[in-house]
Short mmCIF file of C-alpha atoms in Angstrom, two decimals:
data_model
loop_
_atom_site.label_atom_id
_atom_site.label_comp_id
_atom_site.label_asym_id
_atom_site.label_seq_id
_atom_site.Cartn_x
_atom_site.Cartn_y
_atom_site.Cartn_z
CA MET A 1 -41.05 53.60 65.81
CA LEU A 2 -43.37 51.09 67.48
CA VAL A 3 -46.72 50.19 65.97
CA THR A 4 -48.77 47.30 67.27
CA VAL A 5 -51.85 45.56 65.92
CA GLY A 6 -53.46 42.18 66.48
CA ASN A 7 -56.13 39.75 65.39
CA THR A 8 -57.46 36.36 66.50
CA TYR A 9 -54.38 34.61 65.22
CA ALA A 10 -51.42 36.83 65.99
CA THR A 11 -50.06 40.06 67.37
CA TYR A 12 -47.84 42.39 65.35
CA GLU A 13 -45.19 44.94 66.19
CA LEU A 14 -43.26 47.15 63.84
CA ILE A 15 -39.85 47.89 65.36
CA ASP A 16 -36.91 49.35 63.40
CA ASP A 17 -38.46 48.46 60.03
CA ILE A 18 -38.92 44.83 61.01
CA ILE A 19 -42.37 43.36 61.54
CA TYR A 20 -42.59 40.99 64.52
CA ILE A 21 -45.46 38.53 64.20
CA THR A 22 -46.23 36.38 67.24
CA TYR A 23 -48.84 33.69 66.75
CA ARG A 24 -51.22 33.04 69.61
CA LYS A 25 -51.31 29.73 71.44
CA ASN A 26 -52.79 26.69 69.65
CA VAL A 27 -53.62 28.62 66.49
CA ILE A 28 -54.73 26.52 63.52
CA LEU A 29 -54.08 28.25 60.22
CA ASN A 30 -56.30 27.62 57.21
CA LEU A 31 -56.69 29.78 54.11
CA GLN A 32 -59.17 32.13 55.71
CA ALA A 33 -56.84 32.68 58.68
CA ALA A 34 -53.83 33.12 56.39
CA GLU A 35 -55.62 35.85 54.46
CA ILE A 36 -56.34 37.77 57.65
CA VAL A 37 -52.79 37.30 58.94
CA ILE A 38 -51.27 38.53 55.67
CA LYS A 39 -53.69 41.43 55.29
CA ASP A 40 -52.82 42.75 58.76
CA GLN A 41 -49.13 42.17 58.13
CA PHE A 42 -49.28 44.18 54.90
CA SER A 43 -51.07 47.01 56.66
CA LEU A 44 -47.77 47.58 58.51
CA HIS A 45 -45.67 47.60 55.35
CA SER A 46 -46.77 51.06 54.17
CA GLY A 47 -46.20 49.75 50.67
CA LEU A 48 -42.54 48.96 51.41
CA LYS A 49 -40.51 45.76 51.51
CA ARG A 50 -39.77 44.67 55.06
CA GLY A 51 -38.13 41.85 56.98
CA ILE A 52 -40.48 39.61 58.97
CA LEU A 53 -39.67 37.94 62.28
CA CYS A 54 -42.32 35.33 62.80
CA ASP A 55 -42.71 33.46 66.09
CA ILE A 56 -44.46 30.17 65.26
CA ARG A 57 -43.64 28.42 68.54
CA HIS A 58 -47.29 28.11 69.57
CA VAL A 59 -48.90 27.36 66.20
CA LYS A 60 -50.69 24.03 66.33
CA ALA A 61 -51.24 23.36 62.63
CA ILE A 62 -51.21 24.97 59.21
CA ASP A 63 -52.93 23.43 56.19
CA LYS A 64 -51.70 23.30 52.63
CA ALA A 65 -53.86 26.11 51.31
CA ALA A 66 -52.52 28.39 54.03
CA ARG A 67 -48.91 27.32 53.38
CA VAL A 68 -49.26 28.03 49.68
CA TYR A 69 -50.95 31.38 50.28
CA MET A 70 -48.26 32.49 52.72
CA ALA A 71 -45.44 31.41 50.43
CA ARG A 72 -46.96 33.07 47.33
CA GLU A 73 -49.32 35.93 48.06
CA GLY A 74 -47.68 36.51 51.42
CA SER A 75 -44.21 36.83 49.96
CA ILE A 76 -44.65 40.08 48.04
CA LEU A 77 -43.20 43.02 49.99
CA VAL A 78 -41.15 40.64 52.17
CA SER A 79 -37.37 41.05 51.97
CA ALA A 80 -36.62 38.08 54.26
CA LEU A 81 -38.44 35.85 56.70
CA ALA A 82 -37.06 34.51 59.99
CA LEU A 83 -39.06 31.88 61.84
CA ILE A 84 -38.64 31.51 65.60
CA VAL A 85 -38.98 27.89 66.70
CA ASP A 86 -38.23 25.75 69.73
CA SER A 87 -40.64 22.87 70.34
CA PRO A 88 -40.49 19.70 68.19
CA VAL A 89 -43.78 20.66 66.53
CA SER A 90 -42.61 24.14 65.56
CA ILE A 91 -39.25 22.81 64.34
CA MET A 92 -40.89 20.22 62.07
CA MET A 93 -43.44 22.77 60.90
CA SER A 94 -40.72 25.15 59.78
CA GLU A 95 -38.71 22.36 58.17
CA PHE A 96 -41.75 21.13 56.26
CA TYR A 97 -42.49 24.66 55.10
CA LEU A 98 -38.90 25.33 54.06
CA LYS A 99 -38.73 22.05 52.17
CA THR A 100 -42.06 22.22 50.34
CA SER A 101 -42.94 25.87 49.83
CA ASN A 102 -40.01 26.90 47.60
CA SER A 103 -40.59 30.50 48.50
CA ALA A 104 -38.52 33.08 46.63
CA VAL A 105 -38.03 34.99 49.88
CA PRO A 106 -34.88 34.13 51.88
CA THR A 107 -36.29 32.14 54.80
CA ALA A 108 -34.61 30.45 57.76
CA SER A 109 -35.52 29.26 61.23
CA PHE A 110 -33.83 30.24 64.49
CA LYS A 111 -34.06 29.45 68.16
CA SER A 112 -33.32 33.00 69.30
CA THR A 113 -34.51 36.44 68.30
CA GLU A 114 -30.90 37.72 68.23
CA GLU A 115 -29.86 35.22 65.56
CA ALA A 116 -33.03 35.93 63.62
CA LEU A 117 -32.37 39.67 63.63
CA LEU A 118 -28.79 39.15 62.40
CA PHE A 119 -30.23 37.19 59.48
CA LEU A 120 -32.95 39.74 58.70
CA ASN A 121 -30.57 42.67 58.83
CA LYS A 122 -28.53 41.11 56.02
CA TYR A 123 -31.54 41.60 53.73
CA LYS A 124 -32.60 45.00 54.99
CA VAL A 125 -33.84 47.23 52.16
CA LEU A 126 -32.18 50.59 52.58
CA MET B 1 -47.46 8.22 79.81
CA GLU B 2 -45.72 5.24 78.22
CA GLU B 3 -49.10 3.69 77.45
CA LYS B 4 -50.37 6.90 75.95
CA ASN B 5 -47.35 7.07 73.65
CA LEU B 6 -47.84 3.46 72.54
CA GLU B 7 -51.39 4.37 71.60
CA ARG B 8 -50.16 7.30 69.54
CA ILE B 9 -47.56 5.13 67.79
CA HIS B 10 -50.33 2.65 67.01
CA VAL B 11 -52.38 5.37 65.33
CA ILE B 12 -49.33 6.46 63.34
CA ASN B 13 -48.87 2.87 62.10
CA GLU B 14 -52.53 2.72 61.07
CA MET B 15 -52.13 5.95 59.15
CA LEU B 16 -49.00 4.68 57.39
CA LEU B 17 -50.87 1.53 56.32
CA GLU B 18 -53.64 3.65 54.85
CA LEU B 19 -51.11 5.81 53.02
CA ALA B 20 -49.45 2.67 51.65
CA VAL B 21 -52.65 1.68 49.88
CA GLY B 22 -53.30 5.17 48.58
CA ASN B 23 -55.87 6.45 51.08
CA PHE B 24 -54.65 9.97 51.53
CA TYR B 25 -57.86 11.26 53.06
CA TYR B 26 -57.10 10.23 56.60
CA ARG B 27 -55.69 12.52 59.25
CA ILE B 28 -54.62 11.86 62.81
CA GLU B 29 -56.40 13.88 65.44
CA ARG B 30 -54.03 16.34 67.04
CA SER B 31 -53.48 16.54 70.78
CA SER B 32 -52.24 19.38 72.96
CA ASN B 33 -48.84 17.65 73.31
CA ASN B 34 -45.84 19.40 71.86
CA ASP B 35 -43.28 16.60 71.74
CA GLU B 36 -41.45 14.55 69.12
CA VAL B 37 -44.40 12.21 68.56
CA GLU B 38 -46.74 15.16 68.05
CA ALA B 39 -44.28 16.62 65.53
CA LEU B 40 -44.29 13.31 63.67
CA ILE B 41 -48.11 13.24 63.66
CA MET B 42 -48.28 16.77 62.29
CA THR B 43 -45.75 15.94 59.57
CA LEU B 44 -47.69 12.83 58.61
CA ASN B 45 -50.90 14.84 58.35
CA MET B 46 -49.24 17.43 56.13
CA PHE B 47 -47.59 14.70 54.06
CA ALA B 48 -50.97 13.02 53.48
CA GLU B 49 -52.41 16.38 52.48
CA GLU B 50 -49.63 16.92 49.93
CA MET B 51 -50.12 13.41 48.53
CA GLN B 52 -53.86 13.83 48.33
CA ASN B 53 -53.43 16.98 46.31
CA ALA B 54 -50.94 15.38 43.94
CA ASN B 55 -53.23 12.40 43.58
CA ILE B 56 -56.20 14.49 42.52
CA HIS B 57 -54.18 15.91 39.67
CA GLN B 58 -52.27 12.91 38.52
CA ARG B 59 -54.67 10.10 39.32
CA ILE B 60 -51.67 7.92 40.10
CA LEU B 61 -53.59 5.86 42.61
CA ASN B 62 -52.93 2.15 42.16
CA SER B 63 -51.30 2.89 38.83
CA SER B 64 -49.38 -0.38 38.87
CA LYS B 65 -52.56 -2.42 39.01
CA ILE B 66 -54.32 -0.49 36.23
CA PRO B 67 -57.86 -1.21 37.34
CA LEU B 68 -60.38 -0.98 34.54
CA ASP B 69 -63.25 0.44 36.54
CA ILE B 70 -63.32 1.46 40.14
CA ALA B 71 -66.17 2.70 42.28
CA GLN B 72 -65.11 6.27 42.85
CA MET B 73 -67.84 7.87 44.90
CA SER B 74 -70.78 6.45 46.82
CA PHE B 75 -73.64 8.35 48.44
CA VAL B 76 -76.61 7.16 50.46
CA LEU B 77 -79.60 9.52 50.27
CA ASN B 78 -82.92 9.51 52.10
CA GLN B 79 -86.27 10.08 50.40
CA THR B 80 -85.81 13.84 50.26
CA SER B 81 -82.35 13.47 48.69
CA LEU B 82 -80.49 14.47 51.85
CA ILE B 83 -77.11 12.77 52.18
CA GLN B 84 -76.98 10.15 54.95
CA MET B 85 -73.64 8.54 54.15
CA VAL B 86 -70.77 9.15 51.86
CA ASN B 87 -67.50 7.33 51.18
CA ALA B 88 -64.04 8.78 51.76
CA ASN B 89 -63.30 8.93 48.04
CA ALA B 90 -66.18 11.31 47.49
CA SER B 91 -64.95 13.71 50.12
CA GLY B 92 -61.43 13.54 48.70
CA ILE B 93 -62.51 14.06 45.13
CA LEU B 94 -64.93 16.87 45.90
CA SER B 95 -62.47 18.37 48.44
CA TYR B 96 -64.97 18.56 51.28
CA SER B 97 -64.63 16.95 54.69
CA ASN B 98 -66.91 13.98 55.34
CA ASP B 99 -69.02 15.88 57.88
CA THR B 100 -69.82 18.54 55.29
CA PHE B 101 -71.97 16.07 53.36
CA ILE B 102 -74.13 14.56 56.07
CA GLY B 103 -77.64 15.99 56.15
CA LYS B 104 -76.99 18.29 53.18
CA PRO B 105 -79.06 18.11 49.99
CA PHE B 106 -77.26 16.03 47.38
CA THR B 107 -77.91 18.83 44.90
CA SER B 108 -75.64 21.23 46.79
CA PHE B 109 -72.67 19.23 45.45
CA LEU B 110 -73.87 19.52 41.84
CA GLU B 111 -73.65 22.29 39.29
CA ASN B 112 -76.85 24.32 39.06
CA GLU B 113 -77.94 22.75 35.79
CA SER B 114 -77.36 19.25 37.14
CA ALA B 115 -79.22 20.09 40.34
CA LEU B 116 -82.32 20.91 38.29
CA LYS B 117 -81.80 17.75 36.24
CA TRP B 118 -81.56 15.68 39.43
CA ASP B 119 -84.93 16.98 40.66
CA THR B 120 -86.58 15.90 37.39
CA VAL B 121 -84.85 12.51 37.25
CA ILE B 122 -85.70 11.62 40.83
CA LYS B 123 -89.31 12.74 40.48
CA GLN B 124 -89.75 10.41 37.51
CA PHE B 125 -87.87 7.65 39.35
CA TYR B 126 -90.44 7.65 42.14
CA GLU B 127 -93.45 8.22 39.87
CA LYS B 128 -92.53 5.22 37.72
CA ASN B 129 -91.68 3.07 40.75
CA LEU B 130 -88.25 2.27 39.37
CA PHE B 131 -85.62 0.33 41.30
CA GLU B 132 -82.61 1.33 39.27
CA THR B 133 -81.63 4.01 36.81
CA SER B 134 -78.66 6.07 35.73
CA THR B 135 -78.06 9.66 34.71
CA GLN B 136 -75.28 12.05 33.73
CA LEU B 137 -74.51 14.70 36.34
CA LYS B 138 -71.83 17.29 36.87
CA PHE B 139 -70.38 17.39 40.36
CA LYS B 140 -68.95 20.60 41.74
CA THR B 141 -65.77 20.52 43.81
CA LYS B 142 -65.08 22.95 46.61
CA GLU B 143 -62.64 24.76 44.34
CA GLY B 144 -65.42 25.16 41.79
CA LEU B 145 -64.14 22.54 39.34
CA SER B 146 -66.63 20.43 37.49
CA ILE B 147 -66.57 16.62 37.39
CA PRO B 148 -68.98 15.15 34.83
CA LYS B 149 -69.94 11.60 35.78
CA THR B 150 -72.52 8.91 35.17
CA VAL B 151 -74.40 8.21 38.38
CA TYR B 152 -76.02 4.81 38.98
CA ILE B 153 -79.04 5.01 41.25
CA SER B 154 -80.47 2.01 43.18
CA LEU B 155 -83.38 1.90 45.58
CA PHE B 156 -83.16 0.04 48.88
CA GLN B 157 -84.89 -0.05 52.24
CA ASN B 158 -83.08 1.56 55.14
CA LEU B 159 -82.04 -0.58 58.10
CA LYS B 160 -85.20 0.08 60.07
CA GLY B 161 -87.27 -0.79 57.02
CA THR B 162 -89.17 2.44 57.41
CA GLU B 163 -88.02 4.37 54.38
CA ASN B 164 -86.78 3.80 50.85
CA TRP B 165 -83.29 5.18 50.46
CA LEU B 166 -81.07 5.60 47.43
CA LEU B 167 -77.59 4.31 46.83
CA LEU B 168 -75.69 6.37 44.28
CA THR B 169 -72.57 4.92 42.75
CA VAL B 170 -70.19 6.83 40.56
CA ILE B 171 -67.78 4.76 38.52
CA HIS B 172 -64.42 6.00 37.40
CA HIS B 173 -63.26 4.63 34.07
CA SER B 174 -59.50 4.46 34.18
CA SER B 175 -57.28 5.71 31.43
CA TYR B 176 -56.58 2.10 30.48
CA LYS B 177 -60.25 1.60 29.74
CA GLU B 178 -60.40 4.91 27.93
CA GLN B 179 -57.45 3.82 25.85
CA LEU B 180 -59.16 0.54 24.97
CA ASP B 181 -62.29 2.42 23.96
CA LEU B 182 -60.25 4.80 21.90
CA ASN B 183 -58.47 1.98 20.08
CA LEU B 184 -61.78 0.31 19.41
CA LYS B 185 -63.23 3.54 18.09
CA GLY B 186 -60.23 3.87 15.78
CA LYS B 187 -60.68 0.35 14.48
CA ILE B 188 -64.40 0.72 13.90
CA ASN B 189 -63.92 3.93 12.01
CA ASN B 190 -60.96 2.35 10.25
CA LYS B 191 -59.78 5.82 9.35
CA ALA B 192 -57.91 6.75 12.44
CA ILE B 193 -55.62 9.12 10.57
CA ASN B 194 -58.44 11.10 9.00
CA PHE B 195 -60.62 10.87 12.05
CA PRO B 196 -61.54 14.48 12.86
CA ASN B 197 -60.59 14.15 16.50
CA SER B 198 -57.53 12.02 15.96
CA LYS B 199 -55.15 14.90 16.57
CA LYS B 200 -56.90 15.83 19.75
CA ASN B 201 -56.94 12.24 20.89
CA ASN B 202 -53.23 11.94 20.29
CA LEU B 203 -52.63 15.03 22.39
CA LYS B 204 -54.57 13.46 25.20
CA GLN B 205 -52.33 10.43 25.25
CA LYS B 206 -50.54 10.19 28.54
CA VAL B 207 -46.92 11.17 28.36
CA LYS B 208 -44.70 8.73 30.20
CA LEU B 209 -42.70 10.52 32.85
CA SER B 210 -39.81 9.16 34.86
CA TYR B 211 -39.10 10.47 38.35
CA GLU B 212 -36.28 12.47 36.81
CA ASP B 213 -38.70 14.05 34.30
CA ILE B 214 -41.08 14.92 37.11
CA ARG B 215 -38.25 16.49 39.08
CA LYS B 216 -37.28 18.64 36.09
CA ILE B 217 -40.86 19.74 35.48
CA ARG B 218 -41.19 20.62 39.16
CA THR B 219 -38.05 22.72 38.88
CA GLY B 220 -39.71 24.51 35.96
CA TYR B 221 -42.81 25.09 38.05
CA ASP B 222 -40.78 26.58 40.92
CA ARG B 223 -38.78 28.70 38.50
CA ILE B 224 -41.96 30.23 37.12
CA VAL B 225 -43.42 30.84 40.59
CA ASN B 226 -40.30 32.59 41.80
CA ASN B 227 -39.49 34.53 38.62
CA VAL B 228 -42.81 35.60 37.13
CA GLU B 229 -41.24 38.82 35.92
CA MET B 230 -38.62 37.09 33.79
CA GLU B 231 -38.77 37.38 30.04
CA PHE B 232 -40.13 33.95 29.30
CA PRO B 233 -38.15 31.99 26.70
CA SER B 234 -39.85 29.78 24.12
CA LEU B 235 -41.17 26.51 25.49
CA ARG B 236 -38.40 24.70 23.67
CA GLU B 237 -35.68 26.85 25.22
CA PHE B 238 -37.27 26.57 28.64
CA ALA B 239 -37.34 22.77 28.26
CA LEU B 240 -33.66 22.77 27.30
CA GLU B 241 -32.78 24.92 30.32
CA LEU B 242 -34.49 22.32 32.50
CA GLY B 243 -32.68 19.47 30.74
CA THR B 244 -35.79 17.98 29.16
CA ASN B 245 -37.57 18.31 25.82
CA GLU B 246 -40.51 20.39 24.68
CA PHE B 247 -42.89 17.45 24.40
CA LYS B 248 -42.29 16.19 27.92
CA LEU B 249 -42.46 19.69 29.38
CA LYS B 250 -45.64 20.57 27.53
CA TYR B 251 -47.65 17.45 28.26
CA GLY B 252 -45.93 16.55 31.52
CA PHE B 253 -46.63 19.98 33.01
CA LYS B 254 -50.29 19.74 32.04
CA ALA B 255 -50.49 16.22 33.45
CA LEU B 256 -48.85 17.21 36.74
CA TYR B 257 -50.48 20.55 37.36
CA GLY B 258 -53.61 20.50 35.21
CA ILE B 259 -52.69 23.74 33.43
CA THR B 260 -50.45 24.67 30.49
CA VAL B 261 -47.07 26.31 31.13
CA HIS B 262 -48.17 29.54 29.47
CA ARG B 263 -51.48 29.80 31.31
CA PHE B 264 -49.73 29.04 34.59
CA LEU B 265 -47.21 31.83 33.98
CA ILE B 266 -50.01 34.32 33.26
CA GLN B 267 -51.95 33.12 36.30
CA GLU B 268 -48.94 33.57 38.59
CA ARG B 269 -48.20 37.03 37.18
CA LEU B 270 -51.78 38.08 37.82
CA ARG B 271 -51.77 36.60 41.31
CA LYS B 272 -48.73 38.65 42.21
CA ALA B 273 -50.12 41.76 40.52
CA GLN B 274 -53.37 41.40 42.45
CA MET B 275 -51.50 41.51 45.76
CA LEU B 276 -49.21 44.37 44.71
CA ILE B 277 -52.16 46.49 43.57
CA GLN B 278 -53.71 46.10 47.00
CA TYR B 279 -50.72 46.45 49.25
CA SER B 280 -47.91 48.31 47.48
CA ASP B 281 -47.75 52.00 46.58
CA ASP B 282 -46.48 51.37 43.04
CA SER B 283 -48.54 52.57 40.10
CA ILE B 284 -50.59 49.96 38.27
CA LYS B 285 -48.47 50.51 35.21
CA SER B 286 -45.23 49.77 37.02
CA ILE B 287 -46.80 46.72 38.68
CA ALA B 288 -47.82 45.41 35.25
CA TYR B 289 -44.23 45.70 34.05
CA ALA B 290 -42.81 44.42 37.35
CA VAL B 291 -44.73 41.16 37.06
CA GLY B 292 -43.60 40.64 33.47
CA PHE B 293 -46.27 42.13 31.22
CA LYS B 294 -45.08 44.04 28.17
CA SER B 295 -48.16 46.19 27.62
CA MET B 296 -50.77 47.78 29.88
CA PRO B 297 -53.77 46.99 27.64
CA HIS B 298 -52.78 43.32 27.57
CA PHE B 299 -52.33 43.29 31.35
CA SER B 300 -55.70 44.98 31.95
CA ARG B 301 -57.46 42.63 29.55
CA VAL B 302 -56.18 39.37 31.06
CA PHE B 303 -56.57 40.72 34.59
CA LYS B 304 -60.23 41.53 33.97
CA LYS B 305 -60.74 38.15 32.36
CA MET B 306 -59.32 36.31 35.37
CA PHE B 307 -60.83 38.30 38.23
CA ASN B 308 -63.89 39.93 36.62
CA TYR B 309 -62.79 43.40 37.75
CA THR B 310 -60.13 45.77 36.42
CA PRO B 311 -56.82 46.58 38.15
CA SER B 312 -58.09 50.14 38.79
CA ASP B 313 -61.33 48.81 40.32
CA LEU B 314 -59.25 46.81 42.77
CA ARG B 315 -56.98 49.72 43.66
CA ASN B 316 -59.93 52.09 44.13
CA TYR B 317 -61.76 49.58 46.27
CA HIS B 318 -58.71 49.05 48.42
CA ASN B 319 -58.05 52.77 48.82
CA ILE B 320 -61.64 53.45 49.84
CA LYS B 321 -61.53 50.57 52.32
CA ASP B 322 -58.28 51.87 53.81
CA ASN B 323 -59.59 55.42 54.15
CA LYS B 324 -62.64 54.16 56.00
CA LEU B 325 -60.53 52.37 58.61
#
């Protein structure tokens, strides 16, 4: 099953029960943006828990309100979260988030989609 | 390229110096680079943001120096009470960026009642040709919190000498000063024990927290956030689980987060419930139980109190919205 949606901040694909979120280039995430991102993400959940593969390689910045919202409100219905990183900025962004957000959702960052999928599949809700 | 990097390092050093003296309002402008230096700049910005937030709650700024009074916020207004200048403290305290203030009516940063009061005060100020006065006003932060303060108003001529402008200064009385006042009050009344507010005053006393205490309280905070559904033990038991005592947990939590442990738990449960009602298919009843409530009526009551609408209102609204799409 392939479902795709998108907004100003990201594009989404639902493939094999995993939601792929790819942020657009130079996106700056504040609370307002985070709400839109999460709302569109949840529209693909169909009320079910799902794994999220989130490509943050091109995100420019995310503020505290957005970080908190994503870690709290954004964590319901998420079985696990894999962040795709590569540049120094995206690596530090994910490390900062992992260190400060204390999200209850298993979260880790990866440099390849394959590794990320291996991680997400461990938490797949059957 | 080398020169450009030196410039960026210079800005980072400037930022670190500001952080060292407790100015957490500064940010470094981001560039389109995506290298190690840019990563450091981003981290520094986020770090400052975290510190600024902690500082607003704990008021730990310059705590070793214990200043008695410090000028907290300054505003320069023109004749029609439009803001011309503002200091960084004001933007930090009211949680708005500096640019937000310039050209805006001063009253838009006050509570409605205070805005009306301001109009009266300033009208009389000009009618009576005063040079200085003071008044009590309630400021409104971006998050909707209220900050009651005494505002000192002085008249001066603007640089061009064409208009009379106003300098508003808001003084923050530190807890040290408050403590001195409190002691004095106790002495004057000479009946501190029977003083009607003495219990309340005692409760307000600052609890001394070590870094270890703070770490334990933070663990408690995270445990609540990530386990809202858990059957919450008594405060005493929860304190023991965290390796601290009830007193430190109770007053330390309030001091760190500005909310009691119990209220925070309820708030987090409702936050989660609010999202689940909108985006999951579970019944409202099962959501109530899933986030840790024991009874539906209790859940509905506190939910309504917090959000001003009922859980069913939210679900209906969301369903209608979805069907329209």
